[in-house]
Short mmCIF file of C-alpha atoms and ligand atoms in Angstrom, two decimals:
data_model
loop_
_atom_site.label_atom_id
_atom_site.label_comp_id
_atom_site.label_asym_id
_atom_site.label_seq_id
_atom_site.Cartn_x
_atom_site.Cartn_y
_atom_site.Cartn_z
CA MET A 1 124.75 24.92 -271.62
CA ALA A 2 125.07 21.92 -269.29
CA LYS A 3 128.40 21.33 -267.59
CA LYS A 4 130.58 18.74 -269.28
CA TYR A 5 132.32 16.25 -266.98
CA GLN A 6 135.20 13.87 -267.64
CA ASN A 7 136.77 10.65 -266.45
CA PHE A 8 139.89 10.83 -264.31
CA ILE A 9 142.45 8.32 -265.56
CA ASN A 10 146.20 8.11 -265.01
CA GLY A 11 146.31 11.53 -263.41
CA GLN A 12 144.38 13.31 -266.18
CA TRP A 13 140.83 14.51 -266.76
CA VAL A 14 139.84 12.90 -270.06
CA ASP A 15 136.82 12.11 -272.25
CA ALA A 16 135.79 8.56 -273.02
CA ARG A 17 138.04 7.20 -275.77
CA SER A 18 134.97 6.68 -277.95
CA GLY A 19 133.99 10.33 -277.44
CA GLU A 20 130.48 9.18 -276.47
CA THR A 21 128.52 10.87 -273.67
CA PHE A 22 125.36 10.52 -271.60
CA GLU A 23 123.11 13.05 -269.86
CA ASN A 24 122.36 13.19 -266.18
CA ARG A 25 118.99 14.82 -265.40
CA ASN A 26 117.25 16.02 -262.27
CA PRO A 27 114.58 13.50 -261.20
CA ALA A 28 112.51 16.34 -259.71
CA ASN A 29 112.59 18.27 -262.98
CA TRP A 30 113.39 16.22 -266.01
CA ASP A 31 114.00 19.34 -268.13
CA GLU A 32 117.08 20.17 -266.10
CA ILE A 33 120.34 18.60 -267.21
CA VAL A 34 122.77 18.31 -264.29
CA GLY A 35 125.69 17.43 -266.54
CA ILE A 36 127.01 15.58 -269.58
CA PHE A 37 129.27 12.62 -268.76
CA PRO A 38 131.60 10.33 -270.67
CA LYS A 39 130.00 7.06 -271.73
CA SER A 40 133.07 4.93 -271.23
CA GLY A 41 133.95 1.45 -272.39
CA LYS A 42 136.43 -1.35 -271.82
CA GLU A 43 139.35 0.63 -273.27
CA ASP A 44 138.84 3.36 -270.66
CA VAL A 45 138.75 0.75 -267.91
CA ASP A 46 141.94 -0.85 -269.26
CA ALA A 47 143.73 2.52 -269.05
CA ALA A 48 142.39 3.15 -265.54
CA VAL A 49 143.44 -0.28 -264.27
CA ALA A 50 146.89 0.07 -265.82
CA ALA A 51 147.35 3.40 -264.03
CA ALA A 52 146.13 2.01 -260.71
CA ARG A 53 148.40 -1.01 -261.06
CA LYS A 54 151.41 1.16 -261.82
CA ALA A 55 150.66 3.47 -258.89
CA PHE A 56 150.28 0.64 -256.39
CA ASP A 57 153.96 0.22 -255.44
CA LYS A 58 154.39 3.93 -254.78
CA TRP A 59 151.12 4.45 -252.95
CA LYS A 60 151.61 1.47 -250.66
CA ALA A 61 155.07 2.83 -249.75
CA VAL A 62 153.48 5.97 -248.26
CA PRO A 63 153.32 5.32 -244.50
CA ALA A 64 149.78 4.47 -243.40
CA PRO A 65 149.56 7.35 -240.88
CA GLN A 66 150.39 9.74 -243.73
CA ARG A 67 147.72 8.15 -245.92
CA GLY A 68 145.33 8.63 -243.02
CA GLU A 69 146.25 12.33 -242.82
CA ILE A 70 145.32 12.73 -246.49
CA MET A 71 141.89 11.25 -245.70
CA LYS A 72 141.59 13.74 -242.84
CA ARG A 73 142.23 16.59 -245.28
CA ALA A 74 139.58 15.13 -247.58
CA GLY A 75 137.20 15.16 -244.60
CA ASP A 76 138.02 18.83 -243.96
CA LEU A 77 137.29 19.67 -247.61
CA LEU A 78 133.98 17.80 -247.37
CA VAL A 79 133.15 19.96 -244.35
CA GLU A 80 133.94 23.13 -246.33
CA ARG A 81 131.91 22.04 -249.34
CA LYS A 82 129.12 20.24 -247.45
CA GLU A 83 126.28 22.58 -248.45
CA GLU A 84 127.35 22.87 -252.07
CA ILE A 85 127.62 19.07 -252.40
CA ALA A 86 124.28 18.52 -250.65
CA ARG A 87 122.57 20.85 -253.16
CA LEU A 88 124.22 19.17 -256.11
CA MET A 89 123.22 15.76 -254.75
CA THR A 90 119.59 16.81 -254.30
CA ARG A 91 119.51 18.03 -257.91
CA GLU A 92 121.15 14.86 -259.06
CA MET A 93 119.12 12.21 -257.24
CA GLY A 94 116.21 13.97 -255.58
CA LYS A 95 116.40 13.29 -251.85
CA ILE A 96 115.70 16.23 -249.58
CA LEU A 97 118.42 18.59 -248.35
CA VAL A 98 118.31 17.36 -244.76
CA GLU A 99 119.19 13.93 -246.08
CA THR A 100 121.79 14.97 -248.64
CA ARG A 101 123.53 16.94 -245.88
CA GLY A 102 123.43 13.75 -243.81
CA ASP A 103 124.90 11.81 -246.73
CA VAL A 104 127.87 14.20 -246.94
CA GLN A 105 128.22 14.06 -243.15
CA GLU A 106 128.51 10.27 -243.35
CA GLY A 107 131.43 10.84 -245.74
CA ILE A 108 133.03 13.28 -243.29
CA ASP A 109 132.66 10.82 -240.42
CA THR A 110 134.16 8.07 -242.55
CA ALA A 111 137.13 10.30 -243.44
CA TYR A 112 137.87 11.07 -239.80
CA TYR A 113 137.61 7.39 -238.91
CA ALA A 114 140.16 6.69 -241.67
CA PHE A 115 142.46 9.32 -240.16
CA GLY A 116 142.52 7.37 -236.90
CA GLU A 117 142.76 4.02 -238.60
CA GLY A 118 145.90 5.12 -240.45
CA ARG A 119 147.63 5.03 -237.05
CA ARG A 120 146.05 1.75 -235.97
CA MET A 121 145.55 -1.05 -238.49
CA PHE A 122 146.52 -3.34 -235.66
CA GLY A 123 148.17 -6.68 -236.08
CA ARG A 124 148.63 -9.21 -233.29
CA THR A 125 151.66 -10.52 -231.48
CA VAL A 126 151.17 -14.05 -230.28
CA PRO A 127 153.48 -16.37 -228.33
CA SER A 128 155.36 -19.00 -230.29
CA GLU A 129 155.26 -22.68 -229.33
CA LEU A 130 159.06 -22.68 -229.69
CA PRO A 131 161.68 -20.85 -227.61
CA ASN A 132 163.45 -17.79 -229.02
CA LYS A 133 160.88 -17.29 -231.71
CA PHE A 134 158.49 -14.38 -232.26
CA ASN A 135 155.10 -14.57 -234.00
CA MET A 136 153.04 -11.68 -235.29
CA THR A 137 150.59 -10.58 -237.95
CA THR A 138 150.56 -7.37 -239.95
CA ARG A 139 148.11 -5.99 -242.48
CA ILE A 140 149.29 -5.55 -246.03
CA PRO A 141 147.64 -3.81 -248.99
CA ILE A 142 146.17 -6.01 -251.68
CA GLY A 143 146.42 -4.09 -254.96
CA VAL A 144 143.79 -2.59 -257.25
CA ALA A 145 140.29 -2.21 -255.82
CA GLY A 146 137.33 -2.00 -258.21
CA ILE A 147 134.65 0.13 -256.54
CA ILE A 148 131.10 0.08 -257.96
CA THR A 149 128.55 2.22 -256.13
CA PRO A 150 124.80 2.93 -256.23
CA TRP A 151 122.92 6.22 -256.61
CA ASN A 152 121.00 6.31 -253.32
CA PHE A 153 123.99 7.38 -251.18
CA PRO A 154 126.13 9.11 -253.80
CA MET A 155 128.76 10.36 -251.33
CA ALA A 156 128.46 8.14 -248.25
CA ILE A 157 128.79 4.78 -249.98
CA PRO A 158 131.78 5.72 -252.17
CA THR A 159 133.51 7.05 -249.03
CA TRP A 160 132.74 3.83 -247.11
CA LYS A 161 134.75 1.96 -249.71
CA ILE A 162 137.36 4.38 -251.04
CA PHE A 163 138.65 5.86 -247.76
CA PRO A 164 139.48 2.42 -246.30
CA ALA A 165 140.89 1.16 -249.63
CA LEU A 166 143.25 4.12 -249.97
CA THR A 167 144.14 4.14 -246.26
CA CYS A 168 145.04 0.44 -246.49
CA GLY A 169 147.41 1.25 -249.38
CA ASP A 170 145.29 -0.06 -252.26
CA THR A 171 144.73 1.91 -255.44
CA VAL A 172 141.29 2.46 -256.88
CA VAL A 173 139.23 2.24 -260.05
CA PHE A 174 135.86 3.80 -259.25
CA LYS A 175 132.66 3.46 -261.27
CA PRO A 176 129.81 5.43 -259.70
CA ALA A 177 126.17 4.89 -260.63
CA SER A 178 125.30 6.63 -263.88
CA ASP A 179 122.43 8.37 -262.06
CA THR A 180 124.84 10.17 -259.70
CA PRO A 181 128.11 10.82 -261.52
CA ALA A 182 128.40 14.50 -260.52
CA THR A 183 128.63 13.90 -256.76
CA ALA A 184 131.20 11.18 -257.43
CA THR A 185 133.26 13.60 -259.50
CA VAL A 186 133.33 16.13 -256.66
CA PHE A 187 134.53 13.37 -254.32
CA VAL A 188 137.42 12.56 -256.65
CA GLU A 189 138.31 16.27 -256.93
CA ILE A 190 138.42 16.42 -253.15
CA LEU A 191 140.64 13.33 -252.87
CA LEU A 192 143.07 14.89 -255.31
CA GLU A 193 143.09 18.24 -253.55
CA ALA A 194 143.67 16.45 -250.25
CA GLY A 195 146.82 14.89 -251.66
CA VAL A 196 145.96 11.40 -252.89
CA MET A 197 148.52 10.37 -255.51
CA PRO A 198 146.62 11.13 -258.74
CA GLU A 199 147.24 7.76 -260.41
CA ALA A 200 145.96 5.97 -257.28
CA ILE A 201 142.37 7.16 -257.84
CA ASN A 202 140.79 6.55 -261.23
CA LEU A 203 137.21 7.49 -262.08
CA VAL A 204 135.41 5.89 -265.02
CA HIS A 205 131.82 6.90 -265.76
CA GLY A 206 129.37 4.69 -267.60
CA GLY A 207 127.02 1.75 -267.40
CA GLY A 208 127.20 -1.33 -265.21
CA SER A 209 127.11 -3.94 -267.95
CA THR A 210 129.95 -2.22 -269.83
CA VAL A 211 132.24 -0.32 -267.45
CA GLY A 212 131.24 -2.26 -264.33
CA MET A 213 131.74 -5.67 -265.90
CA ALA A 214 135.01 -4.60 -267.52
CA ILE A 215 136.30 -3.77 -264.02
CA VAL A 216 134.96 -7.00 -262.51
CA THR A 217 136.54 -9.22 -265.16
CA HIS A 218 139.84 -7.34 -265.51
CA PRO A 219 142.70 -9.69 -264.54
CA ASP A 220 144.65 -6.88 -262.86
CA VAL A 221 141.82 -5.91 -260.49
CA ASN A 222 142.31 -7.78 -257.22
CA MET A 223 139.09 -7.06 -255.40
CA ILE A 224 135.61 -5.73 -255.99
CA SER A 225 133.41 -3.84 -253.59
CA PHE A 226 129.85 -3.49 -254.87
CA THR A 227 126.61 -2.12 -253.45
CA GLY A 228 123.43 -2.76 -255.43
CA SER A 229 120.82 -5.40 -256.13
CA SER A 230 121.15 -9.08 -255.24
CA ALA A 231 120.57 -10.02 -258.89
CA VAL A 232 123.57 -7.98 -260.06
CA GLY A 233 125.61 -9.06 -257.03
CA LYS A 234 125.24 -12.70 -258.06
CA VAL A 235 126.47 -11.93 -261.59
CA ILE A 236 129.46 -10.01 -260.19
CA ASN A 237 130.33 -12.71 -257.70
CA ALA A 238 130.27 -15.42 -260.35
CA ALA A 239 132.38 -13.40 -262.79
CA ALA A 240 134.91 -12.26 -260.17
CA GLY A 241 135.01 -15.72 -258.61
CA LYS A 242 136.54 -17.16 -261.75
CA ASP A 243 139.74 -15.26 -260.98
CA LEU A 244 139.47 -15.78 -257.20
CA LYS A 245 139.01 -12.05 -256.65
CA ARG A 246 138.04 -10.88 -253.20
CA VAL A 247 134.46 -9.61 -253.41
CA SER A 248 132.41 -7.59 -250.91
CA LEU A 249 128.71 -7.39 -251.75
CA GLU A 250 126.14 -5.16 -250.11
CA LEU A 251 122.84 -6.15 -251.67
CA GLY A 252 119.07 -6.04 -251.27
CA GLY A 253 116.87 -5.90 -248.22
CA LYS A 254 113.26 -6.37 -247.20
CA ASN A 255 113.63 -4.79 -243.81
CA ALA A 256 110.86 -4.90 -241.24
CA GLN A 257 109.89 -2.97 -238.16
CA ILE A 258 108.00 -4.89 -235.48
CA VAL A 259 105.68 -2.95 -233.16
CA MET A 260 104.70 -4.92 -230.06
CA ASP A 261 101.58 -4.28 -227.99
CA ASP A 262 103.59 -2.64 -225.20
CA ALA A 263 105.51 -0.29 -227.51
CA ASN A 264 105.62 3.47 -227.17
CA LEU A 265 103.38 4.04 -230.18
CA GLU A 266 104.33 7.66 -230.81
CA LEU A 267 107.98 6.67 -230.96
CA ALA A 268 107.24 3.69 -233.19
CA LEU A 269 105.24 5.97 -235.48
CA GLU A 270 108.13 8.43 -235.90
CA GLY A 271 110.36 5.43 -236.60
CA VAL A 272 108.27 3.88 -239.33
CA LEU A 273 107.60 7.21 -241.07
CA TRP A 274 111.32 7.91 -241.24
CA GLY A 275 112.25 4.32 -242.10
CA ALA A 276 109.65 3.80 -244.82
CA PHE A 277 109.41 7.19 -246.50
CA GLY A 278 112.82 8.77 -245.80
CA THR A 279 114.91 8.83 -249.00
CA THR A 280 111.56 8.07 -250.72
CA GLY A 281 112.02 4.48 -249.52
CA GLN A 282 115.17 4.12 -251.60
CA ARG A 283 117.57 2.78 -249.01
CA CYS A 284 118.87 -0.77 -248.74
CA THR A 285 117.88 -0.32 -245.12
CA ALA A 286 114.40 1.16 -245.79
CA THR A 287 111.48 -0.18 -243.79
CA SER A 288 109.35 -1.95 -246.37
CA ARG A 289 107.39 -4.14 -243.97
CA LEU A 290 105.62 -3.15 -240.78
CA ILE A 291 104.76 -6.07 -238.50
CA LEU A 292 102.06 -5.01 -236.07
CA HIS A 293 100.84 -6.79 -232.96
CA GLU A 294 97.09 -7.39 -233.31
CA LYS A 295 96.33 -5.56 -230.07
CA VAL A 296 97.67 -2.26 -231.43
CA TYR A 297 96.95 -2.91 -235.09
CA ASP A 298 93.89 -0.70 -235.66
CA LYS A 299 95.08 2.14 -233.48
CA PHE A 300 98.59 2.27 -234.93
CA LEU A 301 97.37 2.01 -238.50
CA ASP A 302 95.04 5.00 -238.00
CA MET A 303 97.91 7.02 -236.58
CA LEU A 304 100.19 5.98 -239.45
CA VAL A 305 97.82 6.70 -242.32
CA GLU A 306 96.88 10.04 -240.80
CA ARG A 307 100.52 11.14 -240.60
CA ALA A 308 101.73 9.58 -243.86
CA SER A 309 98.93 11.25 -245.80
CA LYS A 310 100.34 14.62 -244.74
CA ILE A 311 103.89 14.05 -245.99
CA LYS A 312 104.81 17.00 -248.16
CA ILE A 313 106.06 15.83 -251.54
CA GLY A 314 108.14 18.00 -253.88
CA ASN A 315 111.54 19.21 -254.99
CA GLY A 316 114.06 18.41 -252.26
CA LEU A 317 115.68 21.84 -252.59
CA ASP A 318 112.58 23.31 -250.93
CA GLU A 319 113.36 23.06 -247.19
CA SER A 320 109.70 22.47 -246.32
CA VAL A 321 109.46 19.33 -248.49
CA GLU A 322 109.60 15.98 -246.67
CA MET A 323 109.84 13.53 -249.57
CA GLY A 324 111.48 13.96 -252.97
CA PRO A 325 111.03 12.04 -256.22
CA VAL A 326 112.22 8.53 -257.03
CA ILE A 327 115.39 8.25 -259.06
CA ASN A 328 114.10 7.80 -262.61
CA GLU A 329 111.22 6.81 -264.82
CA SER A 330 111.97 3.10 -265.00
CA GLN A 331 112.26 2.85 -261.22
CA ARG A 332 108.91 4.60 -260.87
CA GLU A 333 107.41 2.05 -263.26
CA ILE A 334 108.82 -0.81 -261.20
CA ILE A 335 107.27 0.69 -258.07
CA HIS A 336 103.91 1.19 -259.74
CA ASN A 337 104.02 -2.32 -261.09
CA TYR A 338 104.51 -3.65 -257.55
CA VAL A 339 101.42 -1.73 -256.49
CA LYS A 340 99.45 -3.51 -259.21
CA ILE A 341 100.91 -6.83 -258.10
CA GLY A 342 99.87 -6.11 -254.50
CA LEU A 343 96.31 -5.39 -255.55
CA GLU A 344 96.16 -8.53 -257.68
CA GLU A 345 97.46 -10.57 -254.74
CA GLY A 346 94.57 -9.33 -252.62
CA ALA A 347 96.24 -6.73 -250.41
CA THR A 348 94.28 -3.53 -249.65
CA LEU A 349 95.60 -0.06 -250.39
CA VAL A 350 94.94 2.38 -247.56
CA LEU A 351 97.13 5.19 -248.86
CA GLY A 352 98.66 6.27 -252.17
CA GLY A 353 99.25 3.74 -254.89
CA ASP A 354 99.85 6.11 -257.75
CA VAL A 355 102.25 8.61 -259.26
CA TYR A 356 102.17 12.15 -257.88
CA GLU A 357 101.83 14.91 -260.45
CA GLU A 358 100.58 17.99 -258.61
CA GLY A 359 101.87 21.29 -260.01
CA GLU A 360 105.61 21.31 -260.64
CA CYS A 361 105.83 17.66 -259.67
CA ALA A 362 104.43 16.70 -263.08
CA LYS A 363 107.92 17.42 -264.40
CA GLY A 364 109.57 14.75 -262.25
CA TRP A 365 109.32 11.13 -261.12
CA PHE A 366 107.25 11.51 -257.98
CA TYR A 367 105.25 8.75 -256.30
CA GLN A 368 102.77 8.93 -253.44
CA PRO A 369 103.57 7.46 -250.03
CA THR A 370 101.83 4.10 -250.30
CA ILE A 371 100.57 1.74 -247.61
CA PHE A 372 99.17 -1.75 -248.10
CA VAL A 373 97.29 -3.67 -245.40
CA ASP A 374 95.94 -7.24 -245.38
CA VAL A 375 99.38 -8.29 -246.57
CA LYS A 376 100.23 -11.98 -246.14
CA PRO A 377 103.84 -13.03 -245.56
CA ASN A 378 104.07 -14.97 -248.83
CA MET A 379 102.86 -12.15 -251.09
CA ARG A 380 105.42 -10.69 -253.48
CA ILE A 381 104.98 -7.23 -251.91
CA ALA A 382 106.06 -8.82 -248.60
CA GLN A 383 108.98 -10.71 -250.13
CA GLU A 384 110.62 -8.63 -252.86
CA GLU A 385 112.61 -5.44 -252.60
CA ILE A 386 110.58 -2.57 -254.11
CA PHE A 387 112.96 0.36 -253.48
CA GLY A 388 110.29 3.03 -253.27
CA PRO A 389 107.83 4.60 -250.81
CA VAL A 390 105.71 1.47 -250.41
CA LEU A 391 105.03 -0.07 -247.02
CA SER A 392 103.41 -3.50 -246.52
CA VAL A 393 101.66 -4.00 -243.18
CA LEU A 394 101.33 -7.47 -241.64
CA LYS A 395 99.36 -8.47 -238.54
CA VAL A 396 100.73 -10.92 -235.95
CA SER A 397 99.53 -12.20 -232.59
CA ASP A 398 102.76 -12.59 -230.60
CA LEU A 399 106.52 -12.10 -230.56
CA ASP A 400 107.34 -15.55 -231.95
CA GLU A 401 105.10 -14.99 -234.92
CA ALA A 402 106.50 -11.47 -235.43
CA ILE A 403 110.07 -12.78 -235.56
CA LYS A 404 109.05 -15.67 -237.81
CA VAL A 405 107.40 -13.27 -240.27
CA LEU A 406 110.37 -10.90 -240.08
CA ASN A 407 112.79 -13.74 -240.85
CA GLY A 408 110.67 -15.16 -243.65
CA THR A 409 112.37 -13.54 -246.63
CA LYS A 410 115.56 -14.29 -248.54
CA TYR A 411 117.13 -11.06 -247.29
CA GLY A 412 118.61 -10.06 -243.94
CA LEU A 413 120.00 -6.52 -243.79
CA SER A 414 118.31 -4.32 -241.19
CA SER A 415 115.54 -4.92 -238.67
CA SER A 416 113.78 -3.16 -235.84
CA ILE A 417 111.56 -3.85 -232.88
CA TYR A 418 109.65 -1.40 -230.70
CA THR A 419 108.95 -2.82 -227.26
CA GLN A 420 109.45 -1.79 -223.64
CA ASP A 421 109.90 -5.38 -222.54
CA VAL A 422 113.57 -6.17 -221.99
CA ASN A 423 112.96 -9.89 -222.38
CA ALA A 424 111.30 -9.43 -225.77
CA ALA A 425 114.11 -7.11 -226.85
CA PHE A 426 116.82 -9.63 -226.00
CA LYS A 427 114.93 -12.47 -227.66
CA ALA A 428 114.66 -10.34 -230.80
CA MET A 429 118.38 -9.46 -230.70
CA ARG A 430 119.17 -13.17 -230.60
CA ASP A 431 116.60 -14.59 -233.02
CA ILE A 432 116.22 -12.00 -235.76
CA GLU A 433 118.15 -13.05 -238.85
CA ALA A 434 119.71 -9.79 -239.96
CA GLY A 435 123.07 -8.05 -240.02
CA ILE A 436 121.64 -5.07 -238.11
CA THR A 437 118.96 -4.95 -235.39
CA TYR A 438 117.63 -1.75 -233.83
CA ILE A 439 115.76 -1.74 -230.52
CA ASN A 440 113.34 1.19 -230.36
CA GLY A 441 114.83 2.79 -233.44
CA PRO A 442 113.94 2.57 -237.14
CA THR A 443 115.66 0.28 -239.65
CA ILE A 444 117.71 3.17 -241.03
CA GLY A 445 120.41 5.20 -239.37
CA ALA A 446 123.61 3.17 -239.42
CA GLU A 447 126.69 4.95 -238.03
CA CYS A 448 129.85 4.85 -240.12
CA HIS A 449 132.11 3.28 -237.51
CA MET A 450 129.97 0.18 -236.94
CA PRO A 451 129.95 -2.89 -239.18
CA PHE A 452 127.29 -2.61 -241.87
CA GLY A 453 125.94 -5.49 -243.90
CA GLY A 454 123.51 -8.34 -243.96
CA VAL A 455 122.97 -12.08 -243.91
CA LYS A 456 121.38 -14.42 -246.45
CA GLU A 457 121.02 -12.89 -249.94
CA THR A 458 121.89 -9.43 -248.66
CA GLY A 459 125.56 -10.14 -249.05
CA ASN A 460 128.44 -12.57 -248.98
CA GLY A 461 129.53 -12.23 -245.39
CA HIS A 462 131.66 -9.11 -245.55
CA ARG A 463 130.87 -5.96 -243.62
CA GLU A 464 131.46 -2.34 -244.48
CA GLY A 465 131.90 0.41 -241.93
CA GLY A 466 134.31 0.71 -239.03
CA TRP A 467 137.16 -1.74 -238.59
CA SER A 468 135.52 -4.41 -240.73
CA ALA A 469 136.09 -2.39 -243.91
CA TYR A 470 139.82 -2.37 -243.10
CA ASP A 471 139.78 -6.14 -242.86
CA PHE A 472 138.30 -6.34 -246.33
CA PHE A 473 140.71 -3.93 -247.99
CA SER A 474 143.86 -5.47 -246.54
CA GLU A 475 145.33 -8.92 -246.28
CA VAL A 476 146.73 -10.52 -243.14
CA LYS A 477 150.39 -11.47 -243.26
CA THR A 478 151.71 -13.89 -240.67
CA ILE A 479 155.36 -13.42 -239.71
CA TYR A 480 157.69 -15.71 -237.71
CA VAL A 481 161.04 -14.48 -236.48
CA ASP A 482 163.33 -17.24 -235.21
CA TYR A 483 166.19 -15.80 -233.18
CA SER A 484 167.42 -19.14 -231.74
CA GLY A 485 170.16 -19.46 -234.36
CA ARG A 486 169.21 -23.05 -235.16
CA LEU A 487 166.60 -24.94 -237.11
CA GLN A 488 163.55 -25.34 -234.89
CA ARG A 489 160.92 -27.64 -236.34
CA ALA A 490 157.40 -26.75 -235.22
CA GLN A 491 155.31 -29.67 -233.98
CA ILE A 492 158.47 -31.85 -233.82
CA ASP A 493 161.34 -30.37 -231.83
CA ASN A 494 159.10 -29.25 -228.97
CA ARG A 495 157.51 -32.70 -228.52
C1 LIG B 501 121.97 2.13 -247.95
O1 LIG B 501 120.76 2.18 -247.87
O2 LIG B 501 122.53 1.61 -248.94
O3 LIG B 501 121.60 3.31 -242.23
C2 LIG B 501 122.89 2.69 -246.94
C3 LIG B 501 121.30 4.04 -243.16
C4 LIG B 501 122.36 4.86 -243.84
C5 LIG B 501 123.08 4.05 -244.87
C6 LIG B 501 122.16 3.36 -245.82
N1 LIG B 501 123.28 5.40 -242.88
O4 LIG B 501 120.16 4.09 -243.60
#
């Protein structure tokens, strides 16, 4: 009998009001049900928002350092339960254990950052233009935060948003992806055990168009933090914009790794294998384009195909496996459809290009590591986010062309260049249009205390991670204290 999970609303574990449920299955073995979850609707969101709204005054009155200590305890509990959560996450969304452990670790790191931030949240003191007057800024909480998260980082991404929101004094309504509701539930259990005021954290399971949109359009939700596709991000931004909600969007990418002719090719090879096929290519930061200098093109391609063809595919719970399944059947169809599009556009497949159904893998949604060459910059497989283990290789003749090709998409999240030439590296750092640039490292591997986000259609200018998340989840208040004992008119009495 599969485990039955519930929503957490107004301090209680409850079913959806409608009583409806949905199943969550293992993408490596579709026969295995991970859990049964409430299929919630607007009425559940209304109850969750009402609870979060009511809790706001009390939660924001808890001193920030104390809120930070609660996040620290949550981090300690994540440490204790790291292995158990990693195993659950692998069963729930398929990525290999090494990576699900890393995902939990990212949550731990984010918790410990929050612990420190609870004692910082700096404002500024600034001189006044008038005598006997004191100017300063402080950070104040905003209210109810609507948090909508994807399935590819089921622990890390919720922690990126919820730890800063709670540390800043906001209360939360959290809708995790319906492909990864179990990991999200464990996170909420941990927050409660750590001492978060129960009504301050509300969990509502269900679909994006129902639960997600009910959160986005609810008049009592003050801000939305969403990670997902650019298409959905635009819908959310438009809907939330009507009520002037604050919105942070972390959207698609078409990240590229450049390999110059002077690069350390072994290092660049390790980088692209990890960037393109890690997490089965299902990261916003995944390397989906490889831009190769013509002088190393043939050699590097041989090295790459040789290594990529040996990637061991299978159930991520097996420690020897290097690449797990993709998240679900419809995503696998999207990936396969892109392979057909690539072939129709005239690109050449040099590896993979089909589903993978050896042995036990026939029970899951596996796809072969896939590499296209002869890709032209304007092809759809070089422009659109595929979110799977598909790499498009492009040939260029110099650095300027490499950067031009890299910049030539509507996205701008992560980017990478392998070169030993310091001049080329600095030119790339300046000219690449992306929120994140790695020199001699792959496009994946962001650290939780650094700003994370992208330019162009990857987002709307906000950054997650580090101090920038605290800027998003709090508002600046400007304070003037006049201790002159008389009316002092700025711009007038001092002129
Ligand atoms: C994502 O793909 O949505 O840099 C987040 C990385 C991870 C986070 C990825 N630390 O790849």
